[in-house]
Coordinates of C-alpha atoms in Angstrom, one line a residue:
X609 CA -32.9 -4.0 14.8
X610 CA -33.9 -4.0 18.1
X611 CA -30.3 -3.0 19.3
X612 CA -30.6 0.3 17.6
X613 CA -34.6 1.4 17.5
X614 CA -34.9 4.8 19.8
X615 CA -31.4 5.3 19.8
X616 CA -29.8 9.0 19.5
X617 CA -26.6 8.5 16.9
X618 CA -24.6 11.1 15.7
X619 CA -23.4 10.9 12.6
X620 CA -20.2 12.6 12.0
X621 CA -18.9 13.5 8.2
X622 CA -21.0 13.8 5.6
X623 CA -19.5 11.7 3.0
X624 CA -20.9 8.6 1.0
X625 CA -20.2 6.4 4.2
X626 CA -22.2 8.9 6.4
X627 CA -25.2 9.6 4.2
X628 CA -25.5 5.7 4.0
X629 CA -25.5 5.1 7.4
X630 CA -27.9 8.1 8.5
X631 CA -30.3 6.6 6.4
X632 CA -29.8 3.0 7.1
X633 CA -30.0 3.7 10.9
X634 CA -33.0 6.0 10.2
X635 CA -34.6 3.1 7.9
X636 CA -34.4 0.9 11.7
X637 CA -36.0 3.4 13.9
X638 CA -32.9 5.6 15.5
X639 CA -32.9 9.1 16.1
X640 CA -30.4 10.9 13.9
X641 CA -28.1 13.6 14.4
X642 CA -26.0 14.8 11.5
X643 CA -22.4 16.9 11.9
X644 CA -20.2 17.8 9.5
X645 CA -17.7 21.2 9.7
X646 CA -18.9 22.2 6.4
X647 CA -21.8 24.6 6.1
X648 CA -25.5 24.2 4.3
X649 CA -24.0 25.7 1.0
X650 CA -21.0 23.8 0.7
X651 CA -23.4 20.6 1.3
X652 CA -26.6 21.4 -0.5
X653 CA -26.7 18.7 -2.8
X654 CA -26.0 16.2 -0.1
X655 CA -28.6 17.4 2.3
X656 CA -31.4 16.4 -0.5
X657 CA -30.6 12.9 0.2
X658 CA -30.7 12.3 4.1
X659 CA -33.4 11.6 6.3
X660 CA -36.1 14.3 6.3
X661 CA -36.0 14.0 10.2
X662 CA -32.6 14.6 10.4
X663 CA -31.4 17.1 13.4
X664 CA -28.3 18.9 11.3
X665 CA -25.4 20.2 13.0
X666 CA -23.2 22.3 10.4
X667 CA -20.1 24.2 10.8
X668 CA -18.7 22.6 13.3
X669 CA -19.1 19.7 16.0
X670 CA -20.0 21.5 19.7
X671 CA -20.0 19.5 22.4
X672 CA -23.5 19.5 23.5
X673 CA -23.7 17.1 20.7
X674 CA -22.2 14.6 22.7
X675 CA -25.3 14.7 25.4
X676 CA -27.7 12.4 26.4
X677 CA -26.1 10.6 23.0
X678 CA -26.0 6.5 22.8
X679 CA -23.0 5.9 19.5
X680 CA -21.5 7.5 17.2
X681 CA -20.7 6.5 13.5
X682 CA -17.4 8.4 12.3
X683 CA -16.8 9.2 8.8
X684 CA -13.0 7.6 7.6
X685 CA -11.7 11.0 7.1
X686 CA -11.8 11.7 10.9
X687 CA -9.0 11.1 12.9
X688 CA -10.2 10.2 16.4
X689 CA -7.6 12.7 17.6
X690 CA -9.7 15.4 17.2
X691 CA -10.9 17.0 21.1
X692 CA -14.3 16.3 20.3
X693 CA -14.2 12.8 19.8
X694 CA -11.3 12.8 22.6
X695 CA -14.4 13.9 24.7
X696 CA -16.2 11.5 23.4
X697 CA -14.1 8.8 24.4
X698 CA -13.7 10.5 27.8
X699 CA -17.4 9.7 28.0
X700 CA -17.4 6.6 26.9
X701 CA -19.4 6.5 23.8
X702 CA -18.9 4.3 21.5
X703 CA -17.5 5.3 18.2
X704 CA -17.9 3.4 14.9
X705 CA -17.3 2.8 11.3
X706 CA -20.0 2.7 9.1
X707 CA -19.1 -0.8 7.8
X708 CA -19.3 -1.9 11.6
X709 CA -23.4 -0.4 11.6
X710 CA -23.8 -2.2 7.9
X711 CA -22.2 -5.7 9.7
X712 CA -24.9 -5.5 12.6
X713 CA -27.7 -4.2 10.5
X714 CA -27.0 -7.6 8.7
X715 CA -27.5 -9.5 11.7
X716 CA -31.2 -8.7 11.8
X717 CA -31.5 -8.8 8.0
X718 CA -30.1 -12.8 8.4
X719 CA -32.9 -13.7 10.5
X720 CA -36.1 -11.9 8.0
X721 CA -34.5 -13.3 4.9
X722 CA -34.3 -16.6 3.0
X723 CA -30.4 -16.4 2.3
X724 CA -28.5 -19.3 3.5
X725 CA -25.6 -16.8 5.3
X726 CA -24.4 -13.7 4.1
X727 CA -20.3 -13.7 3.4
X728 CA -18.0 -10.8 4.2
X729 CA -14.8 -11.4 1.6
X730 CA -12.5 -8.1 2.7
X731 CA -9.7 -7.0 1.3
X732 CA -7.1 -4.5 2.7
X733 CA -3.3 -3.3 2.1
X734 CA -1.2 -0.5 1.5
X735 CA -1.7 -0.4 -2.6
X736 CA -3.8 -2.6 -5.3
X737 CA -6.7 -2.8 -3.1
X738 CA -9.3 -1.8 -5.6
X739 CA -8.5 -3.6 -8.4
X740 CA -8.3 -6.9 -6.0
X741 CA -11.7 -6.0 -4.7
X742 CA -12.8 -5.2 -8.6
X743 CA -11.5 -8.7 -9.6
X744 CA -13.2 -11.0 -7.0
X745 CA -16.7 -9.3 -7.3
X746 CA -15.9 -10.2 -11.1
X747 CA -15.0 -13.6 -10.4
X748 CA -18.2 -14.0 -7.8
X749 CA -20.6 -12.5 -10.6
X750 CA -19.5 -14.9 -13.2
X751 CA -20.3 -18.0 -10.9
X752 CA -23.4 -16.8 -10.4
X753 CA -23.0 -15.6 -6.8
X754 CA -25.2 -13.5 -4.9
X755 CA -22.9 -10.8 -4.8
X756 CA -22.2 -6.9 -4.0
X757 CA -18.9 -4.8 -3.6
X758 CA -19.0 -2.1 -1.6
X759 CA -16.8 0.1 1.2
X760 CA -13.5 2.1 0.3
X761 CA -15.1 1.1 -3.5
X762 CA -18.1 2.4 -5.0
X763 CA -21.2 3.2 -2.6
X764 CA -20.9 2.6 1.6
X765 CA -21.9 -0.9 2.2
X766 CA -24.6 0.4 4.7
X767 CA -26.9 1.6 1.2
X768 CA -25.7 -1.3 -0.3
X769 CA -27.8 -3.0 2.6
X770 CA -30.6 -0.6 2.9
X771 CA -31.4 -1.5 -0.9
X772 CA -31.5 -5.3 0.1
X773 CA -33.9 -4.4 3.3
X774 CA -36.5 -2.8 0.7
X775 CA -35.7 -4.1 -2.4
X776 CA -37.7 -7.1 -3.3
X777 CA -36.0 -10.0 -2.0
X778 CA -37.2 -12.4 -4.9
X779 CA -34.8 -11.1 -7.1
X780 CA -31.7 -12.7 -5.3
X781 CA -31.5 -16.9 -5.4
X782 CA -31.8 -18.3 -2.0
X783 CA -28.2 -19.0 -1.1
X784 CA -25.1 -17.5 0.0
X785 CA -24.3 -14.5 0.2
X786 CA -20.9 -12.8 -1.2
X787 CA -20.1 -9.2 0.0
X788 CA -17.0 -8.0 -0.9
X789 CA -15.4 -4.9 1.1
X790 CA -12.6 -3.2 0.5
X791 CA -11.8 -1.7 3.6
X792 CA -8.8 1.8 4.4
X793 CA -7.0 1.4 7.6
X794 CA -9.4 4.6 8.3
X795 CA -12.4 2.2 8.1
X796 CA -10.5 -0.5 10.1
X797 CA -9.7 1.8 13.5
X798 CA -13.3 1.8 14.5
X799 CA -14.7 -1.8 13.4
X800 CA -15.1 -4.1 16.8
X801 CA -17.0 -6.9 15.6
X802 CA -16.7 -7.2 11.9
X803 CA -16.0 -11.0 10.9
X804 CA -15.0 -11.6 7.3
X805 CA -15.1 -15.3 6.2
X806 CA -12.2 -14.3 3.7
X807 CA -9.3 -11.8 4.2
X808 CA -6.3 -10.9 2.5
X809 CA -3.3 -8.1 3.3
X810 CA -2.3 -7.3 0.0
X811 CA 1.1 -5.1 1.3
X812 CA 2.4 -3.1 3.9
X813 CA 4.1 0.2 2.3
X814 CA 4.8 3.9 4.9
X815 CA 1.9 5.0 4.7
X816 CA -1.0 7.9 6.3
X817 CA 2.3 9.0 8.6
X818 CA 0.6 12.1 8.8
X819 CA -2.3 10.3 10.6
X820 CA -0.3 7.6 12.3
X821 CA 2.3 7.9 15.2
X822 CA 4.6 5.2 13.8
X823 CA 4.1 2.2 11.3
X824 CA 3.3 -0.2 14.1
X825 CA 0.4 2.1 14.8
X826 CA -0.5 1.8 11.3
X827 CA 0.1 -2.0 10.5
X828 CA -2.5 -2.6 13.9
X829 CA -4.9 -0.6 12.0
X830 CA -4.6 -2.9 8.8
X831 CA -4.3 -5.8 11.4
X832 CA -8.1 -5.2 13.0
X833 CA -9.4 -6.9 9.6
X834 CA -8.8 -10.3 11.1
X835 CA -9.1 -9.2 14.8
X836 CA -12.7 -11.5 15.0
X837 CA -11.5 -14.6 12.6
X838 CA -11.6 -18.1 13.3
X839 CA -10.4 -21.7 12.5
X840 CA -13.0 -21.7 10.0
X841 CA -12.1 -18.7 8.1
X842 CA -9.1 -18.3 5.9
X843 CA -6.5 -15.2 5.9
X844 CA -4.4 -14.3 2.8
X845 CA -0.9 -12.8 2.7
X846 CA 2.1 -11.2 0.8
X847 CA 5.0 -13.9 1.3
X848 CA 7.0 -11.2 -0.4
X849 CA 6.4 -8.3 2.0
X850 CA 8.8 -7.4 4.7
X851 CA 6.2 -6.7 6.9
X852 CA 4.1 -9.8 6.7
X853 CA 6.6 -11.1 9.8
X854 CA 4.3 -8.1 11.7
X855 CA 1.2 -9.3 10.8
X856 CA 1.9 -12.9 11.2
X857 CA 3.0 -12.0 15.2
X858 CA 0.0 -10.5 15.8
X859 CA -2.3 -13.3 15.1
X860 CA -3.8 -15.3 17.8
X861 CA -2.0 -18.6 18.7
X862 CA -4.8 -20.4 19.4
X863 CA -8.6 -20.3 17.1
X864 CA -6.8 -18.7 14.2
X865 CA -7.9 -18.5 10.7
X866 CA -6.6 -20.7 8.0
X867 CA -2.9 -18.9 6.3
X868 CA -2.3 -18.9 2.4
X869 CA 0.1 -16.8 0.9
X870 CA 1.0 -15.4 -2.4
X871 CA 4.3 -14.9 -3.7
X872 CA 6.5 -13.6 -6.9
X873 CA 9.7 -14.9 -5.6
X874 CA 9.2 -19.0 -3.8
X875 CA 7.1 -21.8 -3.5
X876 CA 4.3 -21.4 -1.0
X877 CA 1.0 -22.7 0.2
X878 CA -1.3 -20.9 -1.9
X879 CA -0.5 -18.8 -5.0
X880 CA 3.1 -18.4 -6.5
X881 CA 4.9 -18.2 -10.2
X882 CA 7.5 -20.7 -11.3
X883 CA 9.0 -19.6 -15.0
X884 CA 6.1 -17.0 -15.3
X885 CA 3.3 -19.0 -14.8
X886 CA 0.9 -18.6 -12.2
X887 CA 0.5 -21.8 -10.2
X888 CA -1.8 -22.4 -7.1
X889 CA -0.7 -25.2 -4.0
X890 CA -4.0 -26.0 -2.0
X891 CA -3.7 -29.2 0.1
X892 CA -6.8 -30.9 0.2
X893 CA -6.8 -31.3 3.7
X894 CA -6.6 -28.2 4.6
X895 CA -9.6 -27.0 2.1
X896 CA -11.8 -29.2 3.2
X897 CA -12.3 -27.6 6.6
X898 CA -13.5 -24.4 5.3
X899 CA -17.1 -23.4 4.9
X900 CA -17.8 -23.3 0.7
X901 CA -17.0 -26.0 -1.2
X902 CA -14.0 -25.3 -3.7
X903 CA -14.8 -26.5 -7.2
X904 CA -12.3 -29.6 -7.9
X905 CA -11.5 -28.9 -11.2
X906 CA -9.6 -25.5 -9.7
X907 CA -6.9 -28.4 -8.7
X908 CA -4.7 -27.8 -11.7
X909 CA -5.3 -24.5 -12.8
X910 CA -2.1 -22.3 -14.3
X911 CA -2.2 -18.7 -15.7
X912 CA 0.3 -17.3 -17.5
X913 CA 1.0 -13.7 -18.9
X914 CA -1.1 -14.0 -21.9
X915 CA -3.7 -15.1 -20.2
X916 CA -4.8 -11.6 -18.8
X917 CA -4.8 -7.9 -20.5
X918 CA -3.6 -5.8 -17.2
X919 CA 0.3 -5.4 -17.1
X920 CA 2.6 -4.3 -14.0
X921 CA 4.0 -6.5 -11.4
X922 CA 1.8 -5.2 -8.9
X923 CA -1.1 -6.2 -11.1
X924 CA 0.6 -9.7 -11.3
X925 CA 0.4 -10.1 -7.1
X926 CA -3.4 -8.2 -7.4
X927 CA -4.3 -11.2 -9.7
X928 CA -2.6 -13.8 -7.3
X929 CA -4.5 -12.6 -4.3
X930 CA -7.9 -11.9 -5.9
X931 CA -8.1 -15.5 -7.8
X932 CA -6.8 -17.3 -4.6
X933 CA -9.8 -15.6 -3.0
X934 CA -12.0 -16.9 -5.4
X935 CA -10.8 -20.3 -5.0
X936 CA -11.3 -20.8 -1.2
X937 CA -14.2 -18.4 -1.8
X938 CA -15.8 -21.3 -4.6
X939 CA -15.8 -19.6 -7.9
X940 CA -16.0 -21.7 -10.6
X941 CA -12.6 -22.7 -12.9
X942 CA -14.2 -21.5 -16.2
X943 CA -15.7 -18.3 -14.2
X944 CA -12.1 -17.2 -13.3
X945 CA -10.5 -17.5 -16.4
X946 CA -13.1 -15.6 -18.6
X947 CA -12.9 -12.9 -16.2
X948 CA -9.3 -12.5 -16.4
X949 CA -9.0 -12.6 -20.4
X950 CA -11.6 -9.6 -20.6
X951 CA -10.6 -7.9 -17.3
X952 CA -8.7 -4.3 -18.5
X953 CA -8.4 -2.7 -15.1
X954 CA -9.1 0.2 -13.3
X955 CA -9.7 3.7 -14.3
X956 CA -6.0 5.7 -12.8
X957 CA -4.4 2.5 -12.1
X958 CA -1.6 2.5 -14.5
X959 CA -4.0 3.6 -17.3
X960 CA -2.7 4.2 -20.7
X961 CA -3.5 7.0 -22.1
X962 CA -2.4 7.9 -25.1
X963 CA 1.0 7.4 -28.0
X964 CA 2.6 10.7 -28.9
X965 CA 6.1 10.7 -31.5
X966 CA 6.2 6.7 -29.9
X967 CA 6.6 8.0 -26.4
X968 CA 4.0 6.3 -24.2
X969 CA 1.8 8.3 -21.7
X970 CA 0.8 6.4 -18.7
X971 CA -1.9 7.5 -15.9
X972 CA -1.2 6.5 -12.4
X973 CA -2.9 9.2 -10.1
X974 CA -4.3 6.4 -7.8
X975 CA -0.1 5.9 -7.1
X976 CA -0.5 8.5 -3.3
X977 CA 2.2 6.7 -1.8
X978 CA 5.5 5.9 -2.2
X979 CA 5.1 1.5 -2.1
X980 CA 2.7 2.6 -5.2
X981 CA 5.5 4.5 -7.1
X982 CA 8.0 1.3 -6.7
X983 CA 5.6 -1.0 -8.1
X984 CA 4.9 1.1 -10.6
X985 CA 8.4 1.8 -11.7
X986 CA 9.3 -1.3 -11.7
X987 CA 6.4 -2.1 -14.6
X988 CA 8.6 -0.4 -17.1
X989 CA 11.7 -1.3 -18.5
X990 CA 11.6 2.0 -21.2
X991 CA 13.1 5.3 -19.8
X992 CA 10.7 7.1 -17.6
X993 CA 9.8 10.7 -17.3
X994 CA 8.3 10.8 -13.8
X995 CA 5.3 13.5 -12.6
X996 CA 5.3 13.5 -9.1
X997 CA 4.3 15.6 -6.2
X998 CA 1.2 16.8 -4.2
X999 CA 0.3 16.7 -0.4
X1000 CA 3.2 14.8 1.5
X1001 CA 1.4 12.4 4.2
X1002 CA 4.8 12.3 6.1
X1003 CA 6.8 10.1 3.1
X1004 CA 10.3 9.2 3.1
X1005 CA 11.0 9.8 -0.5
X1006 CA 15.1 8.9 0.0
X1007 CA 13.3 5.6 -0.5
X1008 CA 12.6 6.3 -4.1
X1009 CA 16.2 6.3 -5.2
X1010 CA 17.2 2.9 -6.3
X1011 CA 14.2 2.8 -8.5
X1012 CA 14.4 6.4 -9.6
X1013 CA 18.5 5.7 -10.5
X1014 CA 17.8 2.7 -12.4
X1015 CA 14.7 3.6 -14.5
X1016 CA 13.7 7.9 -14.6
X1017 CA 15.3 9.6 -16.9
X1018 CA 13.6 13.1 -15.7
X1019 CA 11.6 14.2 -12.4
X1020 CA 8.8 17.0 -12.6
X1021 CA 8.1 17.9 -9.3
X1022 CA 4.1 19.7 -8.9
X1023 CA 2.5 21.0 -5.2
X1024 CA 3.5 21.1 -1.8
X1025 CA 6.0 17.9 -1.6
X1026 CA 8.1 19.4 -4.3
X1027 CA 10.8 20.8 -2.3
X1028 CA 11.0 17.7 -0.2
X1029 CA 11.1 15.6 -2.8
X1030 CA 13.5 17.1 -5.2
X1031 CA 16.0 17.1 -1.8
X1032 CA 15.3 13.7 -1.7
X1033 CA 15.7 12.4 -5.6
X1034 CA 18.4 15.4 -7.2
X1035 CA 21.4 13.5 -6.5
X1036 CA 20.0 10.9 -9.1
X1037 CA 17.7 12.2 -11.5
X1038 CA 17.2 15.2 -13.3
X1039 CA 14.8 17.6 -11.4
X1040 CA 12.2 20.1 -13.1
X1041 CA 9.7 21.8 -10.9
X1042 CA 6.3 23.3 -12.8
X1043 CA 3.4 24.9 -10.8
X1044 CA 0.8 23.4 -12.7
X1045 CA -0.1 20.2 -13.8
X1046 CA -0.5 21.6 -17.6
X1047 CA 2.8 22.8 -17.5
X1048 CA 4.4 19.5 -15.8
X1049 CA 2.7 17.7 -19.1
X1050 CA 4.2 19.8 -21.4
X1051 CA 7.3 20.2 -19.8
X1052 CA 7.3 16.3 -20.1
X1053 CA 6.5 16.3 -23.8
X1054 CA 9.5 18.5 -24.2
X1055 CA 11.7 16.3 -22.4
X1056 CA 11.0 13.4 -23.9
X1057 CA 12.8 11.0 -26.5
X1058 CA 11.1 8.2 -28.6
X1059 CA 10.4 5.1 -26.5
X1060 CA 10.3 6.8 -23.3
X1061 CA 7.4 6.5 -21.1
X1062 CA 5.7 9.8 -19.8
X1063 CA 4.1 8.9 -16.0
X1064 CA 2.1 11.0 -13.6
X1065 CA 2.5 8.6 -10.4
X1066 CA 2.5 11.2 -7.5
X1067 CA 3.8 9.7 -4.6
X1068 CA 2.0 12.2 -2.7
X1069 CA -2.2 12.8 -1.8
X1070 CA -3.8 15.5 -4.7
X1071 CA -5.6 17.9 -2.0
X1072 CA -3.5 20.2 -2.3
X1073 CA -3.9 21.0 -6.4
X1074 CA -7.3 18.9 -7.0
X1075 CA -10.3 17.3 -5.7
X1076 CA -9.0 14.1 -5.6
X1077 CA -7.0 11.5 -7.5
X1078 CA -9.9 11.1 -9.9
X1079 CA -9.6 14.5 -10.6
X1080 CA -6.1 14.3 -11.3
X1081 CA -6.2 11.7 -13.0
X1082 CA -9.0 13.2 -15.4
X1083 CA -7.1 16.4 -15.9
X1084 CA -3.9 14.6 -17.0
X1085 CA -6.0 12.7 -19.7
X1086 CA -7.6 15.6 -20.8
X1087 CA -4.1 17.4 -20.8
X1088 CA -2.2 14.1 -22.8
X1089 CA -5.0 14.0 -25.3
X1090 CA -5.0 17.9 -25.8
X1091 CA -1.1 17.6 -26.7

């Protein structure tokens, strides 16, 4: 509190993450400067819920903003390339996420509350991020944890802690804790003291190559989520992923947190399947050094394939990671397995859709990468008509082939990436192009045989055609169930 009362910050981007902090760091007695490139018209709605005391900046970002100015909290979709915050850097002020603000804020909030210790439980990765995220809160909630999700997920974790500042405090138990973060490698760049008790890498795909200068520059962003953990916290990764030899390298040698692992393929300490069952290998020893107590009658728990409703085999490493979580984290046995029988997944996450003439149509619009498309193909053992394309963020689609000659019967290519891609895929797939996503849909429907899958998994951003995934994803549904 007393860190940031009378401070000028500037809060650059107007998103979700900056209208939380603005009003968090308002909320603690800071002077608040708002920027965003955008004008008043284009952010009317957003300006009815910031401070009232707000100085606003729009348009642009000049660099007078950067006098006399103590920190600045940068919204995720700002590369810290740009000359102003170069300048900024030049001048030495600090630049920040706004899950880095929400992590100190909590600091003072410890200290004026009757919660045993509030729990950071972060999870990060190339794909299945959310619906790992989505899955521990679920597990937390159903053992009767104190409990939030916020960050890449739902709102910024900064309003998710302005609420608990002047909410009434009586309605949470006093005990821990549990906030769960899912966190972009955008969030990570600019987090410096941010200490999760629990973390977990879910993968390591290519990429943001648009943004990043290599994929070691990338990986060290994903790599800052354990930057501040100790011996007494616990780090969870993909045994599977070729990358995970990276991550391991850049751990400390000395002081580090506790290592699990999850694995489709082997054995290892922590989550793996043998014969398609889900089995989990915690040593005793090792548990007992960490800070919650792990329910004992976890010791022999097994999930197989009927025992949850999402499919894929990316779902089946999402589950791993988010129920070994929950272990170390101290959910409760029966608390894991209810969620998992009722759990159905995530809205754009290999969502079905719809049956037409027994051809199955299959949303995947949260699929912006290639690592996503893999996973995704590899879910289906039908024939697949593939929708792809959009906004290339610097993609090497010749990676696509091995999955693309074994399981597509067809490629329709939509937006900017099209060109790229179909040089890329047409020496072993079928290649149709179609300027909208309408006639990509019906061009699919055309092309299609019984038993083949139809799916829209772009590969590629949506900025390009739409306002987002979501709104991809949304139009395909509406477009499927309009056939």
């Amino acid at each position: 509190m007393y860190e940031f009362k009378n401070k000028r910050i500037l809060i650059l981007g107007l998103a979700r993450s900056g209208i939380g902090a603005a009003n968090l760091l308002s909320y603690m007695g800071c002077k608040i400067i708002i920027s965003d490139h955008k004008d008043k018209e284009e952010l009317r709605e957003l300006l009815t819920i910031i401070p009232s005391d707000a100085e606003l900046h729009l348009g642009g970002h000049p660099l007078s903003l950067l006098d006399d100015l103590d920190l600045i909290v940068l919204s995720p979709g700002i590369p810290l390339t740009i000359p102003f915050l170069k300048e900024a850097q030049n001048r030495n002020i600090k630049i920040v996420s706004e899950i880095e603000i929400a992590f100190k804020a909590i600091q003072y909030l410890k200290e004026n509350l009757s919660f045993v210790d509030f729990i950071f439980l972060s999870v990060t990765g190339t794909n299945g991020k959310s619906t790992t995220t989505t899955l521990l809160y679920e597990f937390l909630k159903a053992s009767n944890f104190n409990t939030i999700i916020a960050g890449n997920i739902g709102n910024s974790l900064s309003s998710e802690i302005l609420n608990i500042f002047i909410s009434n405090h009586n309605y949470y138990e006093p005990d821990n804790f549990l906030i769960v973060t899912e966190l972009s490698s955008f969030q990570l760049e600019t987090m410096y003291e941010f200490k999760p008790y629990g973390s977990t890498i879910l993968n390591i795909t290519p990429d943001h190559l648009d943004r990043y200068e290599d994929m070691d520059e990338y990986i060290k962003a994903k790599c800052r989520i354990f930057q501040r953990q100790s011996m007494e916290d616990f780090l969870i990764l993909n045994a599977d992923d070729p990358y995970t030899k990276n991550i391991i390298e850049m751990l400390p040698n000395q002081n580090r947190p506790h290592l699990f692992f999850f694995s489709r393929k082997k054995p290892v300490e922590g989550a793996f399947i043998e014969n398609g069952v889900i089995k989990f290998n915690l040593p005793f020893e090792k548990l007992k050094t960490l800070k919650l107590m792990i329910d004992r009658q976890i010791h022999d728990l097994e999930i197989t394939e009927k025992d949850f409703l999402i499919k894929g085999v990316h779902n089946i490493e999402n589950i791993m990671a988010s129920t070994l979580m929950a272990i170390l984290s101290g959910c409760k046995r029966k608390a894991i397995e209810k969620v998992l029988k009722t759990f159905k997944g995530l809205e754009h996450r290999l969502e079905f859709v719809k049956e037409i003439d027994e051809v199955q149509y299959i949303n995947d619009s949260k699929g912006t990468n290639i690592g996503a498309v893999m996973k995704s193909l590899e879910s289906f053992s039908t024939p697949v008509i593939l929708i792809a394309g959009g906004r290339d963020k610097g993609s090497d689609f010749t990676t696509l082939i091995p999955y693309v000659k074994n399981r597509v019967k067809a490629v329709i290519l939509i937006g900017e990436a099209s060109g790229k891609i179909a040089e890329a895929l047409d020496c072993v797939s079928e290649i149709h192009f179609a300027d909208t996503l309408k006639n990509a849909v019906h061009k699919a429907k055309a092309l299609s045989s019984k038993g083949d899958t139809v799916l829209l998994s772009p590969g590629c951003a949506s900025f390009d055609m739409f306002k987002d995934f979501e709104d991809r994803g949304r139009q395909f549904k509406e477009l499927v169930n309009n056939l």
